[in-house]
Amino acid sequence: MNRIDQKFQELRRRKEPAFIPFITAGDPDLETTRGLVLELERRGADIIELGIPFSDPIADGPIIQASYYRALSKGLKVSQVFECVRGLRKETDIPIVAMVSYSLVFKGTPENFVARAKEAGLDGATIPDLPIEESDAVHLAAKEKDFKIVCFVAPTTTPERMSRIAKGTQGFLYYIAVVGITGVREALPPDMRENIQKLKGMTDKPIALGFGVSTPEQARAVGQVADGVIVGSAIVKELERYVDRPATERIAAVGELASRLVAGAKGRL
Amino acid sequence: MKVTAKPSTSQILPDERGRFGKFGGRYVPETLMPALDQLEHEYLKAKEDKDFKKELNYYLREYVGRPSPLYFAERLTRELGGAKIYLKREDLNHTGAHKINNTMGQVLLARRMGKKRIIAETGAGQHGVATATAAAMFGLECEVYMGEEDMHRQSLNVFRMKLLGTKVIPVKTGSRTLKDATNEALRDWMASVKYTHYIIGSVVGPHPYPMMVRDFQCIIGEETREQILEKEGRLPDYLLACVGGGSNSIGLFHPFIDDTTVKMIGVEAGGIGLGVGEHAATLSYGKVGILHGSLSYVLQDEDGQTSPVHSMSAGLDYPGVGPEHSYLKETGRAQYVSVTDQEALEAFQRCARSEGIIPALEAAHALYYTTKFAPTLGKEKLVVVCLSGTGDKDAFQVADKLGVKI
Ligand SMILES: Cc1ncc(COP(=O)(O)O)c(C=O)c1O
C-alpha cells in the first residue's frame, strides 16, 4: 500500500488529523533538507510536502518563491532532489509528497517524471498549476505506479468542479483555504468549515487544508474540521530567519516551531 | 479562388479546450479556473453582441484613430531595389503602438463583467501605457506590474503611466523583466479575481487569452487586407512582423491564414548571440514546454526551468511565445527568423532617415529582416511589414547605445 494511504488509515484509527509541513528542497542546501525531514518526523509530522523549486512559480507567495530562488541560485537540479529523497529512504518511511510545477513534470514527459519520482521514494505529488482538465496524462502514469496525484479545491471552485476534483484526487484532497497565493495570514476564512463539510459529502478521501495556516491556534482550528493541516510559508519563513546560521541551528529552530504546530493540529495545546 | 476583402477562416481554432493543435490549454492554479471560465463565457457572448462590436469600433475610430494607414514606403523600396514595401502604421495609433487595440477591447469587456479594477503586466511599457490609457478613459482603477530592469530601460513609459493615474508596481523577483511581471500579475489576480480583470498584453497565457487578444488584434490584418486590395487589387505575397509574445504578428497574419499564397514571416529577437541568456528567439531556438499557463515553445533548461533571455528591446525580451505561433510553426504555415540587437539598431536608423519614421525597436527587428529579404524578391512582389509602434520611447536607449548624450 502507498505510504500516504497507510498513514491516513493509521491516523483515522487514532482519530487524529495529519500534520503536514512544507519545506523547499535545497533551501538553502540539500543537507539541510535531509536533516529537516528527519527532524520534522521526530517532532511529530505525519507527511512531508517537499517543494521542488521552480523558476516561475505562480501559485506561491513571496516567502516560498524566495526559498525557490535560494535553492536554484545554487544550481539545484531536479535529479539532485530525487537523489536526496533516495538517500532519505534509507532512514525514514515518512510519506513524502512533492509539490512541483507542471512545467517541470511536462518537460521530461509526465510518465518519465512519475517513474523517476516513484523510484526515488516519493509517494505522490501536488501540481498546483495543473487543473483537472489537463491532468489525464499524469493521472494515467501515476495510477500505474501507485503514485498519488493530490488535487486542489479552492474557495472559488464551483460545485460541479468540486465533485469532479474530489473523484480525481488520490491520497488526499488539498483544500486551498484562501483565494490567493501561499503565505502567512492573520485569520482563517469564515467559509472554511462550510466548504470542508461540503467536500466531505462528496468524498471519503481525507481532506487536508493549506494556504495561510501559520500559528498553533490556527492549526488547532483547522485540525478540528479537516483531516490534515498543511503549514508552508510559516515554516519556510522560520528557516529563512536562520538561513545564515549553521545547519544544526536552522534545523532545531524549525523543529521547535513544528512541535508547537503539531500540538495545535492535534488539539494538545 | 476569389479574393474577398473579408477574410475567411476555415479552421476554427482554438478548439473548445483552448488548443491550437497540441498547443495552448490552461495550466493555472485551480483558484483561477472559474475566472477563466467566466471570462471565456463573457467574451464569447460579447463577440456575438452587435452592441459590443459597435461600441468597440466607435472607440477604435474616434479615440484610437483607426484605421491606421497602410503606407507605401517608396524610398525604402527604391533603395532596396526589390519587392514593394508597405508599412502598416500601428505607430500612429493613440499611445503609439498596436497594444491599445487589445486594451480597449478588454477594458470594455471588464466593464461588461462589472469588474472595477484593472491589472496588467508590461515589458516595454507600451502595453502598460495602453492599459493605463483605456482605464483612465473609463475611470477604472489600474495597477501595472513592471520589472525593475524594464522600469529603468523605459522610464519614460513609467512616467506616462503615472500621469495617467496608474500605479506602477516594481517587480524585483527573478530577472526583473516581463516574465517576472507576468508572474506577479497572475499572483495578484489569484487573490483579487472577484473584482479585478487582468489584461494580458499579448497572445500568451491560459485560454481564452491567446484567442481573445488575437481577435482584438486582428483589426491590423483585416484593415491591411482591405487597404492592399484597394491599392494593389491583390493580396500581398509576404507579411512580416516582430514576435515578442506574438500579438502584432498574429493580428496581421490571422486574417490571411486561409490565403495560402500569402507567406508569413515572424521575426524574433536574436539579441547578442546564440548562447543561453543572449537572445529571446523562442520559436527559433526553444523547445516545447509550459510557461505562464499555456503549452507552447519556450526557452528553458533540461529540467524545465525558464532560461534567462536577452533583447535590447524590452517588448521582445520574453522567454515564451503565444501558442498559435507554435502551431503555425509546426504546421509550416508561418516561418520564424531572428535578428540581432545590432541589426535592429541599424534598421531603426535607416527607417528614420529613409522614411522619416522612427520605429519602435521591436518593429525595427522586422524592418531589418525586410531590408535583407526584399532585395531578393522581384519588383512585382508585395511585402507588408507591421510597424508595431513608434520609437519615441526608445530614443534615450538608442542614444545611449550610439554613445550620444541627450
Ligand atoms: C511596439 C511593440 N512592438 C511589439 C511588441 C511585442 O509584442 P507582441 O509580439 O505581442 O506584438 C511590443 C511589446 O511590448 C511593443 O511595444
XYZ file of C-alpha atoms and ligand atoms in Angstrom:
691
model
C 0.000 0.000 0.000
C 1.122 3.562 -0.686
C 2.630 5.210 2.405
C 0.125 8.097 2.232
C -2.907 5.788 2.392
C -1.306 3.814 5.168
C -0.644 6.937 7.204
C -4.187 8.255 6.887
C -5.602 4.835 7.851
C -3.472 4.850 10.935
C -4.477 8.416 11.800
C -8.136 7.624 11.304
C -7.862 4.812 13.791
C -6.284 7.237 16.242
C -8.830 9.926 15.307
C -6.069 12.439 14.705
C -5.594 14.891 11.895
C -2.340 14.716 9.941
C 0.240 17.422 10.400
C 1.868 18.133 7.026
C 4.730 20.633 6.991
C 6.030 22.000 3.699
C 9.702 22.603 3.046
C 11.588 23.559 -0.093
C 14.131 21.051 -1.327
C 17.597 22.549 -1.402
C 16.761 25.580 0.761
C 19.424 26.611 1.390
C 21.080 23.247 0.635
C 20.100 19.579 0.405
C 21.923 18.634 3.591
C 19.528 20.931 5.487
C 16.593 19.373 3.643
C 17.649 15.888 4.690
C 18.109 16.989 8.301
C 14.774 18.809 8.306
C 12.766 15.850 7.054
C 14.156 13.684 9.861
C 13.705 16.419 12.458
C 10.123 17.123 11.375
C 9.323 13.432 11.633
C 10.842 13.310 15.123
C 8.685 16.310 16.096
C 5.513 14.537 15.049
C 4.954 15.410 11.394
C 2.901 12.756 9.602
C 3.603 13.586 5.969
C 6.205 15.860 4.385
C 5.336 18.119 1.494
C 8.553 18.725 -0.392
C 8.642 21.671 -2.790
C 10.716 21.177 -5.916
C 11.948 24.672 -6.776
C 10.704 26.262 -9.998
C 11.938 29.468 -11.580
C 8.468 30.926 -12.222
C 6.003 29.745 -9.596
C 2.608 31.416 -9.846
C 0.690 29.725 -7.032
C 3.285 30.548 -4.418
C 3.733 33.690 -2.408
C 6.899 35.692 -1.888
C 8.192 33.562 1.017
C 8.144 30.287 -0.881
C 9.289 31.946 -4.082
C 12.306 33.354 -2.263
C 13.128 29.874 -0.976
C 12.953 28.504 -4.536
C 15.264 31.259 -5.600
C 17.767 30.446 -2.834
C 17.805 26.819 -3.945
C 18.001 27.493 -7.672
C 20.663 30.163 -7.391
C 22.953 27.359 -6.218
C 22.216 25.426 -9.385
C 19.850 22.848 -7.872
C 18.722 20.179 -10.359
C 15.602 18.034 -10.166
C 17.803 14.936 -10.277
C 19.547 16.095 -7.077
C 16.184 16.419 -5.319
C 15.381 12.838 -6.306
C 18.824 11.800 -5.113
C 18.167 13.423 -1.731
C 14.855 11.566 -1.348
C 16.537 8.302 -2.342
C 19.061 8.864 0.447
C 16.303 9.674 2.955
C 14.533 6.430 2.178
C 17.377 4.567 3.892
C 16.480 6.443 7.075
C 12.743 7.059 7.099
C 9.406 5.783 5.875
C 7.529 9.041 6.385
C 5.288 9.707 3.363
C 6.769 12.427 1.133
C 4.647 14.309 -1.379
C 6.352 16.572 -3.902
C 4.921 19.948 -4.762
C 6.022 20.586 -8.313
C 5.107 22.816 -11.225
C 3.705 21.109 -14.285
C 6.400 22.886 -16.292
C 8.912 20.507 -14.694
C 6.658 17.444 -14.876
C 5.894 18.010 -18.538
C 9.476 18.674 -19.566
C 10.718 15.102 -19.419
C 7.192 13.719 -20.134
C 4.788 13.062 -17.239
C 5.396 9.283 -17.478
C 9.088 9.737 -17.051
C 8.706 12.209 -14.181
C 6.379 9.907 -12.265
C 8.662 6.915 -12.815
C 11.718 8.808 -11.573
C 9.868 10.291 -8.588
C 8.448 6.950 -7.540
C 11.747 5.194 -7.972
C 13.424 7.841 -5.792
C 10.943 7.150 -2.995
C 8.392 9.920 -3.363
C 4.834 8.800 -2.673
C 2.908 11.366 -4.619
C 2.818 14.911 -5.950
C 0.686 18.002 -5.873
C 0.893 20.013 -9.071
C -0.537 23.441 -8.265
C -0.638 24.717 -11.857
C -2.341 21.651 -13.299
C -6.137 21.833 -13.301
C -8.158 18.637 -13.527
C -8.939 19.275 -17.222
C -5.308 18.933 -18.236
C -4.336 16.160 -15.871
C -5.241 12.929 -17.710
C -1.701 12.095 -18.823
C -0.174 12.429 -15.397
C -3.056 10.636 -13.649
C -2.708 7.724 -16.018
C 1.012 7.466 -15.478
C 0.576 7.805 -11.716
C -2.097 5.137 -11.387
C 0.156 2.580 -12.974
C 2.822 3.228 -10.342
C 0.545 3.724 -7.322
C 1.881 7.268 -7.156
C -0.668 9.702 -5.734
C -1.594 12.880 -7.575
C -3.127 15.144 -4.955
C -5.583 17.649 -6.464
C -6.659 21.066 -5.236
C -10.027 22.606 -4.462
C -10.236 26.385 -3.941
C -12.949 28.548 -2.380
C -13.711 29.734 -5.932
C -14.257 26.184 -7.209
C -17.803 25.616 -8.445
C -19.793 22.638 -7.058
C -19.546 20.727 -10.365
C -15.790 21.102 -10.439
C -15.586 20.182 -6.766
C -17.134 16.787 -7.279
C -15.002 16.121 -10.329
C -11.825 17.014 -8.450
C -12.912 15.045 -5.374
C -13.282 11.996 -7.617
C -9.977 12.512 -9.371
C -7.690 13.188 -6.442
C -5.527 10.432 -4.990
C -4.154 10.033 -1.482
C -5.970 13.058 -0.142
C -7.664 16.236 -1.285
C -5.890 19.556 -0.853
C -8.263 22.324 0.116
C -6.853 25.808 -0.534
C -8.213 27.824 2.348
C -7.971 31.267 0.803
C -8.353 32.902 -2.565
C -4.814 33.744 -3.481
C -1.300 32.562 -3.076
C 0.511 30.749 -0.281
C 1.571 32.943 2.605
C 1.167 33.757 6.249
C -2.193 35.194 7.243
C -3.753 36.557 10.397
C -7.161 34.976 10.282
C -8.602 31.909 8.654
C -11.535 32.484 6.326
C -15.054 32.003 7.668
C -16.213 29.763 4.785
C -13.565 27.145 5.593
C -15.742 24.927 7.782
C -18.682 25.040 5.418
C -16.626 24.182 2.339
C -14.920 21.272 4.044
C -18.287 19.888 5.134
C -19.443 20.176 1.528
C -16.388 18.265 0.334
C -16.846 15.566 2.949
C -20.240 14.933 1.441
C -18.568 14.253 -1.902
C -15.679 12.000 -0.973
C -14.345 9.616 1.637
C -10.783 10.644 0.869
C -9.006 12.633 3.565
C -9.167 16.410 3.178
C -6.142 18.468 4.122
C -6.207 22.229 4.371
C -3.384 24.548 3.471
C -2.502 28.126 2.417
C -2.352 30.636 5.202
C -2.090 28.408 8.288
C 0.738 29.801 10.397
C 0.065 29.642 14.162
C -0.594 26.731 16.557
C -4.030 28.245 17.273
C -4.898 28.245 13.577
C -3.577 24.705 13.281
C -5.925 23.680 16.064
C -8.917 25.334 14.386
C -8.106 23.565 11.116
C -7.408 20.229 12.842
C -10.933 20.291 14.249
C -12.541 20.327 10.799
C -10.031 18.833 8.363
C -8.162 15.520 8.169
C -4.866 17.242 7.612
C -3.212 20.550 8.456
C -0.647 21.833 5.951
C 1.776 24.554 7.036
C 4.116 26.005 4.435
C 5.148 29.640 4.445
C 5.380 29.893 8.239
C 7.915 27.051 8.292
C 9.873 28.334 5.320
C 9.944 31.758 6.935
C 11.356 30.347 10.151
C 14.064 28.636 8.146
C 14.773 31.873 6.305
C 15.395 33.631 9.631
C 18.170 31.172 10.334
C 19.486 30.853 6.813
C 22.866 32.341 7.692
C 23.256 30.195 10.815
C 24.798 26.723 10.938
C 22.548 23.914 9.659
C 22.047 22.415 13.116
C 20.670 25.697 14.468
C 18.347 26.094 11.482
C 17.005 22.616 11.854
C 16.491 22.989 15.597
C 14.601 26.279 15.147
C 12.226 24.819 12.582
C 11.826 21.758 14.783
C 10.715 23.924 17.719
C 8.087 25.630 15.586
C 6.945 22.256 14.244
C 6.427 20.951 17.777
C 4.136 23.840 18.601
C 2.221 23.405 15.353
C 1.857 19.660 15.924
C 0.461 20.347 19.399
C -2.011 22.764 17.822
C -3.063 20.493 14.992
C -3.587 17.537 17.311
C -5.516 19.575 19.872
C -2.893 19.283 22.598
C -2.231 22.979 23.135
C -10.376 31.273 -55.669
C -11.967 34.685 -55.448
C -10.251 37.082 -53.107
C -12.570 38.975 -50.807
C -11.956 41.912 -48.560
C -13.449 39.934 -45.729
C -11.134 37.188 -44.556
C -12.379 33.630 -44.430
C -11.080 31.421 -41.702
C -11.941 27.818 -42.307
C -10.099 26.482 -39.300
C -11.838 27.493 -36.160
C -9.017 27.434 -33.672
C -8.565 27.191 -30.828
C -10.868 24.259 -30.073
C -13.176 24.353 -27.053
C -10.282 23.375 -24.767
C -8.265 26.314 -25.971
C -5.953 24.231 -28.142
C -4.196 25.145 -31.338
C -3.239 21.602 -32.303
C -1.423 20.428 -29.202
C -0.515 23.962 -28.116
C -2.334 26.266 -25.709
C -4.634 24.994 -22.983
C -4.825 26.107 -19.382
C -2.094 25.367 -16.890
C -3.074 27.537 -13.958
C -3.954 27.075 -10.304
C -7.454 25.881 -9.544
C -8.248 29.268 -7.981
C -8.160 30.853 -11.441
C -10.129 28.244 -13.358
C -13.594 29.614 -12.566
C -12.400 33.103 -13.532
C -11.100 31.858 -16.873
C -14.368 30.038 -17.487
C -16.279 33.219 -16.724
C -14.000 35.303 -18.923
C -14.336 32.909 -21.829
C -18.094 32.812 -21.447
C -18.430 36.600 -21.253
C -16.035 37.135 -24.116
C -17.818 34.727 -26.453
C -21.102 36.424 -25.580
C -19.655 39.866 -26.238
C -18.152 38.709 -29.502
C -21.617 37.832 -30.803
C -23.141 41.015 -29.450
C -23.607 43.708 -32.101
C -23.639 46.464 -29.500
C -20.278 45.400 -28.119
C -18.781 45.448 -31.595
C -20.325 48.802 -32.299
C -19.015 50.269 -29.087
C -15.526 48.896 -29.656
C -15.440 50.129 -33.234
C -16.583 53.537 -32.098
C -13.676 53.886 -29.675
C -11.177 52.413 -32.115
C -12.186 55.003 -34.688
C -12.805 58.067 -32.534
C -10.267 57.541 -29.788
C -7.518 55.299 -31.133
C -7.616 56.840 -34.601
C -8.203 53.737 -36.686
C -7.919 52.702 -39.421
C -4.166 53.108 -39.405
C -2.646 53.830 -42.820
C -1.052 51.164 -44.971
C 1.773 53.315 -46.211
C 3.795 52.606 -49.336
C 7.431 53.075 -48.271
C 8.598 54.404 -51.596
C 12.117 55.460 -50.725
C 12.925 52.322 -48.813
C 11.546 50.271 -51.690
C 13.681 52.165 -54.192
C 16.823 51.904 -52.079
C 16.427 48.187 -51.632
C 15.563 47.599 -55.265
C 13.300 44.591 -54.777
C 9.746 43.985 -53.625
C 7.317 46.800 -52.987
C 7.242 47.529 -49.265
C 4.161 48.647 -47.369
C 4.215 49.642 -43.733
C 1.160 49.064 -41.569
C 1.337 52.125 -39.365
C 0.364 50.888 -35.902
C 2.733 53.538 -34.549
C 0.104 56.126 -35.426
C -2.436 54.723 -33.002
C -3.152 56.711 -29.875
C -0.387 55.790 -27.364
C 1.923 54.827 -30.197
C 1.594 51.075 -30.624
C -0.721 48.229 -31.519
C -1.218 47.363 -27.859
C -4.230 49.646 -27.490
C -6.296 47.545 -29.910
C -6.300 44.884 -27.244
C -6.649 47.040 -24.147
C -9.683 48.908 -25.495
C -11.381 45.584 -26.169
C -10.530 44.142 -22.787
C -11.457 47.232 -20.797
C -14.857 47.244 -22.478
C -15.176 43.586 -21.568
C -14.154 44.256 -17.952
C -16.901 46.863 -17.774
C -19.425 44.345 -19.044
C -18.276 41.912 -16.361
C -18.693 44.588 -13.701
C -15.017 44.490 -12.693
C -13.804 47.791 -11.372
C -10.104 47.184 -11.083
C -7.682 46.504 -13.918
C -4.245 44.973 -13.628
C -1.637 44.309 -16.291
C 1.972 43.321 -16.782
C 4.236 45.267 -19.050
C 7.660 44.896 -20.618
C 8.449 47.867 -22.832
C 5.727 49.770 -21.068
C 3.662 50.121 -24.238
C 1.062 47.663 -23.029
C 1.143 49.299 -19.612
C 0.537 52.712 -21.135
C -2.206 51.359 -23.380
C -3.882 49.738 -20.385
C -3.489 52.834 -18.228
C -4.993 54.906 -21.030
C -8.053 52.746 -21.519
C -8.554 52.513 -17.756
C -8.253 56.288 -17.355
C -10.749 56.904 -20.107
C -13.334 54.716 -18.405
C -12.431 55.766 -14.855
C -11.275 52.335 -13.714
C -8.639 51.744 -11.060
C -5.455 50.435 -12.653
C -2.226 48.848 -11.421
C 0.586 47.704 -13.680
C 3.373 45.287 -12.777
C 6.713 46.062 -14.355
C 10.153 44.532 -13.857
C 12.667 46.864 -12.228
C 15.071 46.296 -15.086
C 12.408 47.368 -17.589
C 11.412 50.377 -15.473
C 14.972 51.508 -15.811
C 15.084 50.911 -19.588
C 11.695 52.514 -20.168
C 11.480 55.274 -17.598
C 9.513 57.485 -19.977
C 6.674 54.977 -20.128
C 6.741 54.606 -16.352
C 6.144 58.329 -16.062
C 3.408 58.238 -18.702
C 1.566 55.549 -16.752
C 1.809 57.595 -13.581
C 0.442 60.643 -15.379
C -2.469 58.507 -16.485
C -3.292 57.743 -12.869
C -1.943 54.205 -12.839
C 0.098 52.745 -10.018
C 3.245 51.106 -11.363
C 4.390 48.269 -9.130
C 8.097 47.432 -9.443
C 8.838 43.716 -9.682
C 12.088 42.735 -8.005
C 11.955 38.975 -8.376
C 13.805 36.741 -10.839
C 15.215 38.541 -13.858
C 13.146 41.656 -13.045
C 11.716 41.748 -16.571
C 8.496 40.869 -18.390
C 8.227 37.232 -17.329
C 8.512 38.177 -13.662
C 5.971 40.963 -14.069
C 3.633 38.364 -15.597
C 4.147 36.066 -12.576
C 3.292 38.912 -10.213
C 0.215 39.962 -12.161
C -1.040 36.367 -12.182
C -0.487 36.205 -8.424
C -2.345 39.441 -7.857
C -5.197 38.108 -9.946
C -5.381 34.926 -7.888
C -6.084 36.972 -4.798
C -8.274 39.639 -6.398
C -10.142 37.787 -9.105
C -13.612 38.628 -7.772
C -13.397 42.309 -8.613
C -10.314 42.537 -10.863
C -9.776 41.927 -14.552
C -6.301 41.016 -15.704
C -5.417 42.375 -19.146
C -2.655 40.253 -20.632
C -0.702 42.228 -23.205
C -0.036 39.588 -25.791
C -1.372 36.337 -27.226
C 0.082 34.346 -24.345
C -1.254 32.936 -21.090
C -4.059 30.466 -20.464
C -7.115 30.104 -22.712
C -9.054 32.301 -23.553
C -6.310 34.956 -23.640
C -4.439 33.821 -26.766
C -7.725 33.688 -28.663
C -9.197 36.884 -27.261
C -6.097 39.031 -27.691
C -5.702 37.684 -31.211
C -9.280 38.588 -32.067
C -8.776 42.141 -30.796
C -5.519 42.477 -32.750
C -6.980 41.043 -35.962
C -8.083 44.548 -36.845
C -4.492 45.013 -38.089
C -4.764 42.272 -40.684
C -8.370 42.979 -41.561
C -7.597 46.590 -42.422
C -4.429 45.582 -44.255
C -6.444 43.240 -46.394
C -8.929 45.884 -47.447
C -6.235 48.501 -47.933
C -3.950 46.395 -50.090
C -6.857 45.224 -52.222
C -7.793 48.831 -52.733
C -4.235 49.921 -53.577
C -2.927 46.917 -55.464
C -6.012 44.930 -56.341
C -4.465 41.817 -54.903
C -3.225 40.241 -51.708
C 0.387 40.687 -50.559
C 2.999 37.994 -51.112
C 4.661 38.344 -47.729
C 3.671 39.552 -44.285
C 6.386 40.386 -41.783
C 6.131 41.301 -38.133
C 8.216 41.128 -34.988
C 7.333 38.459 -32.439
C 7.615 39.022 -28.714
C 4.579 37.319 -27.237
C 3.243 37.448 -30.769
C 0.231 39.786 -30.769
C 1.008 42.300 -33.516
C 2.192 39.469 -35.753
C -0.810 37.228 -35.165
C -3.067 40.247 -35.651
C -1.532 40.826 -39.065
C -1.253 37.153 -40.046
C -4.509 35.678 -38.894
C -6.896 37.272 -41.405
C -4.718 35.775 -44.176
C -4.434 32.254 -42.774
C -6.618 30.746 -45.491
C -4.866 32.622 -48.306
C -2.112 30.135 -48.974
C -0.339 32.427 -51.460
C 0.377 34.854 -48.636
C 3.568 33.851 -46.829
C 4.189 34.874 -43.233
C 7.458 35.590 -41.515
C 7.777 36.281 -37.804
C 10.955 37.997 -36.651
C 12.279 37.231 -33.180
C 14.928 38.902 -31.049
C 18.363 37.425 -31.734
C 19.914 39.606 -29.025
C 23.691 39.433 -28.902
C 24.311 35.772 -29.675
C 23.105 32.195 -29.711
C 24.125 31.251 -26.174
C 21.674 30.780 -23.290
C 20.705 34.207 -21.994
C 21.897 36.032 -25.086
C 18.687 36.085 -27.114
C 14.915 35.801 -26.873
C 14.236 33.843 -30.064
C 11.801 31.349 -28.584
C 10.465 29.761 -31.756
C 13.856 29.679 -33.416
C 15.787 28.068 -30.567
C 13.283 26.979 -27.895
C 11.600 23.674 -27.120
C 8.013 22.722 -26.392
C 7.172 23.346 -22.750
C 4.844 25.168 -20.389
C 5.090 28.741 -19.194
C 2.508 31.184 -17.858
C -0.423 28.875 -18.290
C -0.002 27.545 -21.778
C 1.823 24.895 -23.724
C 3.995 26.431 -26.383
C 7.590 26.880 -27.416
C 9.625 28.200 -24.528
C 13.247 28.860 -23.666
C 14.015 26.574 -20.743
C 16.728 24.250 -19.484
C 16.636 20.439 -19.448
C 14.718 20.428 -16.133
C 12.067 22.849 -17.395
C 13.364 25.917 -15.534
C 12.909 29.091 -17.557
C 16.139 30.282 -19.167
C 17.388 33.839 -18.909
C 16.792 35.821 -22.106
C 18.129 38.995 -23.613
C 16.972 41.570 -26.090
C 17.818 45.228 -26.220
C 14.135 45.644 -26.967
C 12.111 45.242 -23.763
C 8.980 44.277 -25.699
C 10.683 41.218 -27.174
C 12.602 40.211 -24.054
C 10.400 37.262 -23.136
C 11.192 33.509 -22.928
C 7.781 32.380 -24.193
C 5.547 32.891 -27.221
C 1.853 32.584 -27.995
C 0.631 29.021 -28.631
C -0.885 29.871 -32.009
C 2.565 30.772 -33.313
C 3.860 27.397 -32.162
C 1.060 25.864 -34.149
C 1.829 27.972 -37.236
C 5.469 26.988 -36.938
C 4.720 23.318 -36.546
C 2.294 23.252 -39.463
C 4.739 25.257 -41.576
C 2.153 27.961 -42.266
C 4.473 30.637 -40.911
C 8.222 30.847 -40.774
C 10.280 32.346 -37.946
C 13.678 34.011 -38.134
C 15.724 36.149 -35.786
C 17.517 39.493 -35.948
C 20.180 40.747 -33.528
C 20.242 43.887 -31.367
C 22.853 45.423 -33.633
C 20.897 44.705 -36.808
C 17.704 46.129 -35.306
C 19.604 49.257 -34.327
C 20.747 49.617 -37.920
C 17.200 49.302 -39.278
C 15.955 51.722 -36.612
C 18.229 54.434 -38.013
C 17.668 53.525 -41.616
C 13.890 53.750 -41.350
C 14.213 57.133 -39.666
C 16.433 58.504 -42.443
C 14.775 56.905 -45.455
C 11.141 57.263 -44.485
C 11.033 59.868 -41.749
C 9.572 57.296 -39.412
C 11.265 56.381 -36.148
C 10.134 52.809 -35.489
C 9.928 51.023 -32.166
C 12.994 48.854 -31.580
C 10.656 45.865 -31.642
C 9.404 46.740 -35.111
C 12.963 47.507 -36.208
C 13.626 43.762 -35.983
C 11.009 43.103 -38.653
C 12.289 46.043 -40.684
C 15.835 44.749 -40.658
C 14.784 41.377 -41.975
C 12.799 43.179 -44.645
C 15.868 45.114 -45.782
C 17.687 41.811 -46.332
C 14.756 39.942 -47.751
C 13.043 42.441 -50.070
C 16.048 42.769 -52.435
C 15.915 39.006 -53.062
C 12.386 39.350 -54.435
C 11.192 40.645 -57.797
C 9.839 44.191 -58.121
C 6.321 42.843 -58.681
C 6.191 41.251 -55.220
C 4.321 42.910 -52.358
C 5.573 42.901 -48.801
C 3.658 44.239 -45.797
C 5.582 44.959 -42.604
C 3.825 45.676 -39.351
C 5.286 48.808 -37.865
C 4.008 47.854 -34.447
C 4.923 51.050 -32.637
C 6.777 54.305 -32.534
C 10.396 54.557 -31.464
C 9.885 57.712 -29.417
C 10.014 55.556 -26.300
C 13.389 54.171 -27.401
C 15.144 57.460 -28.114
C 17.066 57.541 -24.817
C 18.153 53.949 -25.059
C 19.262 54.238 -28.676
C 21.159 57.461 -27.948
C 22.916 55.631 -25.162
C 23.799 52.728 -27.481
C 25.128 55.147 -30.068
C 27.172 56.944 -27.450
C 25.195 60.166 -27.706
C 24.374 62.141 -24.554
C 20.911 63.735 -24.533
C 5.924 48.382 -30.219
C 5.892 46.953 -29.833
N 6.002 46.021 -30.775
C 5.999 44.714 -30.480
C 5.893 44.266 -29.187
C 5.948 42.791 -28.939
O 4.747 42.218 -28.548
P 3.887 41.315 -29.499
O 4.776 40.240 -30.042
O 2.824 40.775 -28.618
O 3.321 42.142 -30.574
C 5.759 45.203 -28.158
C 5.629 44.762 -26.753
O 5.713 45.473 -25.809
C 5.756 46.576 -28.496
O 5.638 47.510 -27.544
